[in-house]
XYZ file of C-alpha atoms in Angstrom:
423
model
C 95.523 -29.767 62.666
C 98.753 -29.435 60.697
C 97.783 -26.233 58.925
C 100.301 -24.924 56.393
C 99.342 -21.324 57.069
C 99.625 -21.663 60.834
C 102.517 -23.954 61.714
C 105.399 -21.577 62.094
C 109.061 -22.470 62.078
C 110.198 -22.565 65.684
C 113.516 -21.374 66.979
C 114.185 -24.755 68.522
C 117.181 -26.451 66.983
C 116.426 -29.984 65.911
C 118.897 -32.726 66.580
C 120.342 -34.439 63.567
C 118.185 -37.421 62.577
C 119.355 -40.845 63.600
C 121.555 -42.616 61.103
C 119.758 -45.225 59.060
C 120.382 -48.770 60.157
C 120.083 -51.887 58.076
C 117.572 -53.371 60.465
C 114.734 -51.722 62.311
C 116.503 -51.596 65.647
C 116.942 -48.403 67.603
C 119.863 -48.043 69.953
C 118.809 -46.192 73.074
C 121.588 -43.963 74.387
C 122.254 -43.439 78.055
C 120.533 -40.074 77.784
C 117.205 -41.842 77.260
C 117.715 -43.876 80.404
C 118.502 -40.680 82.269
C 115.429 -39.037 80.782
C 113.208 -41.782 82.158
C 114.834 -41.565 85.556
C 114.464 -37.779 85.658
C 110.746 -37.979 85.077
C 109.790 -40.682 87.493
C 111.545 -44.024 87.575
C 114.178 -43.090 90.145
C 113.428 -46.242 92.130
C 113.629 -48.604 89.178
C 116.302 -49.955 86.887
C 115.490 -48.354 83.561
C 116.556 -51.187 81.294
C 115.057 -50.658 77.860
C 116.137 -54.125 76.786
C 113.308 -55.373 78.984
C 110.686 -53.045 77.553
C 107.522 -54.977 76.902
C 108.525 -57.961 79.031
C 107.376 -56.663 82.390
C 103.613 -56.770 82.026
C 101.410 -59.167 80.146
C 98.123 -57.879 81.508
C 95.905 -56.557 78.748
C 94.126 -53.334 79.522
C 90.724 -53.567 81.136
C 90.147 -49.839 80.759
C 88.639 -47.691 78.045
C 90.912 -49.112 75.357
C 89.833 -52.684 76.084
C 87.409 -52.629 73.131
C 90.342 -52.561 70.703
C 90.937 -56.302 70.728
C 89.308 -59.691 71.134
C 85.602 -60.237 71.632
C 85.089 -56.645 72.731
C 86.344 -55.383 69.403
C 84.183 -57.778 67.383
C 81.113 -56.829 69.373
C 81.758 -53.104 69.098
C 82.370 -53.355 65.363
C 79.043 -55.085 64.842
C 77.061 -52.972 67.280
C 78.158 -49.595 65.989
C 78.047 -50.228 62.262
C 81.441 -51.334 61.074
C 81.667 -54.218 58.638
C 84.097 -56.513 56.857
C 84.765 -53.907 54.178
C 85.619 -51.187 56.681
C 88.004 -53.532 58.513
C 89.662 -54.504 55.234
C 90.164 -50.802 54.499
C 91.765 -50.332 57.920
C 94.075 -53.299 57.361
C 95.128 -51.976 53.942
C 95.835 -48.565 55.462
C 97.924 -50.025 58.269
C 99.989 -51.978 55.771
C 100.705 -48.825 53.741
C 101.662 -46.958 56.904
C 103.956 -49.734 58.134
C 105.573 -50.064 54.704
C 106.681 -46.429 55.019
C 108.355 -46.756 58.395
C 112.011 -45.758 58.228
C 114.906 -47.947 59.399
C 115.425 -45.734 62.459
C 111.926 -46.668 63.655
C 110.253 -43.357 62.871
C 108.195 -41.934 60.005
C 108.347 -38.798 57.877
C 105.431 -36.808 56.469
C 107.472 -36.842 53.278
C 106.828 -40.537 52.701
C 109.151 -40.604 49.677
C 112.191 -40.380 51.995
C 113.995 -43.634 52.752
C 115.118 -46.868 51.124
C 113.045 -49.035 48.802
C 111.234 -48.587 45.516
C 107.771 -48.543 47.106
C 107.835 -44.914 48.235
C 106.626 -43.302 45.027
C 103.029 -42.587 46.063
C 102.141 -38.990 45.201
C 101.368 -36.175 47.647
C 104.273 -36.235 50.123
C 103.899 -33.860 53.045
C 105.981 -30.685 53.153
C 106.714 -30.831 56.880
C 109.610 -33.235 56.659
C 111.225 -31.875 59.828
C 108.256 -32.852 62.004
C 109.522 -36.396 62.604
C 107.923 -36.605 66.059
C 104.529 -35.611 64.708
C 104.759 -37.949 61.718
C 105.803 -40.892 63.881
C 103.018 -40.287 66.360
C 100.496 -39.899 63.555
C 101.569 -43.285 62.163
C 101.487 -45.047 65.539
C 98.025 -43.838 66.574
C 96.036 -45.968 64.074
C 98.286 -48.943 64.844
C 97.427 -48.589 68.527
C 93.789 -47.940 67.638
C 93.604 -51.309 65.923
C 94.910 -53.057 69.036
C 98.604 -53.322 68.204
C 101.063 -52.590 71.014
C 104.787 -53.252 71.402
C 103.809 -56.571 73.015
C 100.914 -57.889 70.945
C 99.503 -57.649 67.445
C 100.637 -58.152 63.892
C 102.744 -55.007 63.991
C 104.203 -55.203 67.506
C 107.769 -54.993 66.180
C 106.993 -51.809 64.266
C 105.185 -50.278 67.252
C 108.141 -51.026 69.529
C 110.578 -49.462 67.057
C 108.357 -46.384 66.777
C 108.095 -45.972 70.532
C 111.848 -46.331 70.957
C 112.423 -43.769 68.214
C 110.241 -41.291 70.094
C 112.038 -42.024 73.338
C 115.298 -40.914 71.759
C 113.726 -37.614 70.680
C 112.414 -36.293 73.981
C 114.075 -33.343 75.675
C 113.874 -32.675 79.432
C 112.004 -29.440 80.046
C 111.174 -28.310 83.554
C 109.498 -31.217 85.292
C 108.435 -32.837 82.017
C 109.520 -33.992 78.568
C 109.165 -31.834 75.457
C 108.519 -33.016 71.901
C 108.430 -29.561 70.366
C 110.114 -29.516 66.965
C 110.353 -27.388 63.824
C 107.161 -27.555 61.740
C 105.342 -29.379 64.524
C 105.304 -27.250 67.692
C 102.658 -28.165 70.313
C 100.809 -30.208 67.691
C 103.642 -32.716 67.553
C 103.920 -32.736 71.316
C 100.223 -33.433 71.805
C 100.287 -36.297 69.318
C 103.331 -37.894 70.932
C 101.734 -37.563 74.350
C 98.614 -39.388 73.140
C 100.797 -42.194 71.786
C 102.698 -42.720 75.029
C 99.548 -42.430 77.133
C 97.573 -44.882 75.000
C 100.440 -47.360 74.790
C 100.837 -47.198 78.561
C 97.081 -47.548 79.153
C 96.956 -50.596 76.884
C 99.953 -52.409 78.384
C 100.777 -50.881 81.779
C 104.420 -51.314 80.774
C 106.365 -49.408 83.460
C 109.009 -48.283 80.973
C 106.405 -46.176 79.179
C 105.093 -44.432 82.273
C 107.780 -41.730 82.646
C 107.359 -40.693 79.026
C 103.562 -40.654 79.285
C 103.586 -38.705 82.537
C 106.422 -36.450 81.399
C 104.576 -35.357 78.265
C 101.438 -34.680 80.321
C 103.389 -32.505 82.737
C 104.807 -30.537 79.814
C 101.283 -29.954 78.472
C 100.148 -28.670 81.842
C 103.122 -26.322 82.117
C 102.698 -25.132 78.506
C 99.102 -23.995 79.005
C 98.348 -20.297 78.579
C 97.980 -19.232 82.227
C 95.501 -16.501 81.324
C 93.252 -17.794 78.577
C 93.600 -21.513 79.297
C 94.450 -22.684 75.785
C 97.428 -23.994 73.823
C 98.829 -23.012 70.446
C 102.245 -23.353 68.796
C 104.591 -22.536 71.668
C 104.280 -22.893 75.450
C 102.009 -20.371 77.138
C 100.921 -18.807 73.872
C 97.262 -17.727 73.618
C 95.328 -20.746 72.413
C 93.396 -21.944 69.390
C 90.747 -24.646 69.282
C 92.707 -26.927 66.970
C 95.788 -27.157 69.200
C 93.616 -27.339 72.310
C 91.865 -30.414 70.927
C 95.074 -32.453 70.690
C 96.260 -31.425 74.163
C 92.927 -32.269 75.782
C 92.850 -35.609 74.004
C 96.305 -36.270 75.454
C 95.025 -35.431 78.929
C 92.095 -37.770 78.328
C 94.448 -40.539 77.252
C 96.523 -39.917 80.365
C 93.386 -40.201 82.456
C 92.660 -43.589 80.887
C 96.063 -44.835 82.012
C 95.666 -43.542 85.540
C 98.291 -40.820 85.225
C 98.439 -37.692 87.330
C 96.268 -34.933 85.828
C 95.999 -31.521 87.497
C 92.302 -30.544 87.777
C 93.296 -26.879 87.542
C 94.517 -27.535 84.006
C 91.088 -28.803 83.020
C 89.288 -25.931 84.729
C 91.440 -23.430 82.858
C 90.863 -25.267 79.558
C 87.143 -24.939 80.191
C 87.655 -21.178 80.387
C 89.225 -21.259 76.921
C 86.365 -23.308 75.447
C 83.863 -20.842 76.914
C 85.753 -17.971 75.276
C 85.550 -19.412 71.746
C 81.958 -20.703 71.800
C 78.438 -19.370 71.309
C 74.915 -20.610 71.986
C 75.609 -22.335 75.314
C 78.661 -24.113 73.955
C 77.053 -25.498 70.804
C 79.381 -23.925 68.227
C 83.082 -23.053 68.308
C 85.514 -20.738 66.563
C 89.285 -20.857 66.179
C 90.784 -18.214 68.459
C 87.481 -16.516 69.259
C 83.750 -17.229 68.979
C 82.324 -17.929 65.506
C 80.164 -15.342 63.838
C 77.293 -17.788 63.380
C 76.292 -21.347 64.197
C 78.533 -23.594 62.126
C 79.180 -27.335 61.926
C 82.874 -27.631 61.123
C 86.044 -29.137 62.578
C 86.309 -26.480 65.274
C 82.793 -27.164 66.510
C 83.423 -30.911 66.403
C 86.588 -30.475 68.504
C 84.808 -28.257 70.993
C 81.893 -30.654 71.406
C 84.142 -33.684 71.863
C 86.170 -31.833 74.489
C 82.973 -30.883 76.318
C 81.812 -34.496 76.265
C 85.049 -35.659 77.823
C 84.915 -32.864 80.374
C 81.613 -34.146 81.702
C 78.820 -32.466 79.758
C 75.755 -34.666 79.655
C 74.014 -35.825 76.509
C 71.048 -33.499 77.096
C 73.117 -30.353 77.690
C 71.733 -27.604 75.390
C 75.106 -27.078 73.721
C 75.508 -30.782 72.971
C 71.949 -31.076 71.654
C 72.117 -28.047 69.358
C 75.665 -28.636 68.135
C 75.150 -32.281 67.253
C 71.822 -31.562 65.599
C 73.367 -29.106 63.137
C 76.287 -31.469 62.571
C 73.858 -34.285 61.878
C 72.016 -32.194 59.318
C 75.262 -31.352 57.557
C 76.528 -34.936 57.630
C 80.079 -36.138 57.055
C 82.313 -34.838 54.307
C 82.370 -37.407 51.517
C 84.267 -37.995 48.291
C 87.821 -37.348 47.175
C 87.910 -33.840 48.631
C 86.593 -34.847 52.058
C 88.018 -33.010 55.061
C 89.645 -35.784 57.100
C 90.119 -33.542 60.128
C 86.414 -32.712 60.354
C 85.368 -36.317 59.794
C 87.785 -37.598 62.454
C 86.461 -35.404 65.254
C 82.842 -35.252 64.113
C 82.583 -39.036 63.781
C 83.676 -39.436 67.390
C 81.097 -36.885 68.507
C 78.301 -38.563 66.567
C 79.268 -42.038 67.736
C 79.109 -40.893 71.357
C 75.677 -39.341 70.757
C 74.467 -42.524 69.101
C 70.829 -43.172 68.210
C 69.284 -41.789 65.064
C 72.090 -39.315 64.474
C 74.805 -41.977 64.446
C 72.725 -44.310 62.275
C 72.328 -41.515 59.733
C 75.963 -40.441 59.959
C 77.807 -43.740 59.828
C 76.887 -45.290 56.436
C 77.908 -42.329 54.245
C 81.049 -41.738 56.310
C 82.079 -45.396 56.248
C 81.192 -46.123 52.637
C 82.793 -42.947 51.286
C 86.100 -43.720 53.004
C 86.074 -47.285 51.726
C 85.310 -46.147 48.173
C 87.863 -43.331 48.061
C 90.809 -45.394 49.332
C 93.433 -46.178 46.710
C 93.299 -49.860 45.797
C 96.146 -50.355 43.299
C 99.885 -49.956 42.994
C 102.248 -48.445 45.547
C 99.464 -46.199 46.854
C 97.150 -49.103 47.711
C 95.753 -48.643 51.198
C 96.353 -44.893 51.355
C 94.166 -41.891 50.640
C 94.847 -38.889 48.473
C 94.852 -35.718 50.596
C 91.463 -34.068 50.299
C 89.889 -31.049 51.932
C 91.055 -28.931 54.827
C 94.412 -27.299 55.434
C 96.562 -30.318 56.204
C 97.180 -31.480 52.643
C 100.534 -29.845 51.949
C 101.887 -30.106 55.490
C 101.046 -33.701 56.351
C 100.432 -35.160 52.924
C 99.341 -38.720 52.257
C 100.607 -40.087 55.585
C 98.498 -37.594 57.522
C 95.414 -38.241 55.394
C 95.784 -42.016 55.621
C 96.283 -42.006 59.377
C 93.297 -39.738 60.004
C 90.978 -41.706 57.718
C 92.168 -44.979 59.200
C 91.400 -43.774 62.734
C 87.985 -42.591 61.590
C 87.237 -46.126 60.380
C 88.393 -47.410 63.778
C 85.778 -45.260 65.525
C 83.649 -48.318 66.260
C 86.075 -49.726 68.810
C 88.815 -47.185 69.618
C 86.864 -45.907 72.626
C 83.709 -46.959 74.456
C 80.692 -44.668 74.087
C 80.295 -41.987 76.730
C 76.531 -42.361 76.882
C 74.270 -45.398 76.846
C 74.826 -49.103 77.364
C 78.315 -50.136 78.489
C 79.381 -46.511 78.537
C 82.670 -45.440 79.961
C 82.319 -44.725 83.653
C 82.612 -41.270 85.183
C 86.275 -41.787 86.004
C 87.019 -41.635 82.306
C 85.634 -38.146 81.968
C 87.876 -35.156 82.432
C 85.948 -33.476 85.219
């Protein structure tokens, strides 16, 4: 979570931003080619001009429900409707409209050319270009867009190329650490590359996907098993959630994941939980059972690490979360709703049927419908408002409304198979 009180300025010097171009075309310097070769394409010609032309096979893995008949079926089965899809489409349009000519995004959405950037609530973390770009690309990918297919394939390709120019070799991997973003930005970028690779199997994405995964593994706290702002720093649940979701996304794409990393992450989750893993704190165990974003993150991580539906921690944690329900209204906490909605969708049954209508209908109702802000959401509850602003809020809410088809359920009919779980 981009928390204003927690994201510290790093000592890493940021490269000067790319010069604006008149068209959305990103020139990839030789350094990017070398970066790809360093991380794992030594035996290939790394020709970015051919990116997206090498593989036409659509993904048959966990992301396959994002398009075609699978998407339509998932939307209907799990409680989405025409209104929720219209809200997603409006949000994607607002996000795409705020892409910059260099292919990236900025949490300060007022930056850049055009007279359409006057929506209120710009984010304060304008230096976190990697994080902002990844946050914008995730809902585009979640809707089924890639750099090869979809309404916004051109924008996705430009965004991916922008991120490719921003990576820095670090050890055996690629780092996306940056001022105002730290490991949060890196985790988000890793998810983007891993999902884009899983959806397309484009070989030009693989070194960036694998390289960011290797950096995550090397950045893990070797003692406590978590992640925080800087490599090997003692962890917090919020940062851990993004890194584990990146590892999960890498698993979907068939990338190399070190099982020791997952075992050590389990140690961290044990250290910040109570009641058999039902409830989670930030950097230590909570003082009481609580249904909040930290608990939602912890439960989702446990699900992906192989905990069964009837595990006591899953049962007790989801029951309290179900009783609380989603955050609704203008001040809703998008971070809590994003993680908790995934947890409740995986649990399914009565709890999902109770959860989904108020979550879905509140997001549809609270979305701005008029003027330059149409399609976006005003930042609400939680700590991300000032840091990420309207772009953050819109991306998170959009992904929450994509919950019906972004991933297959872990339990029940047509569930993801065991190979998808991080165990």
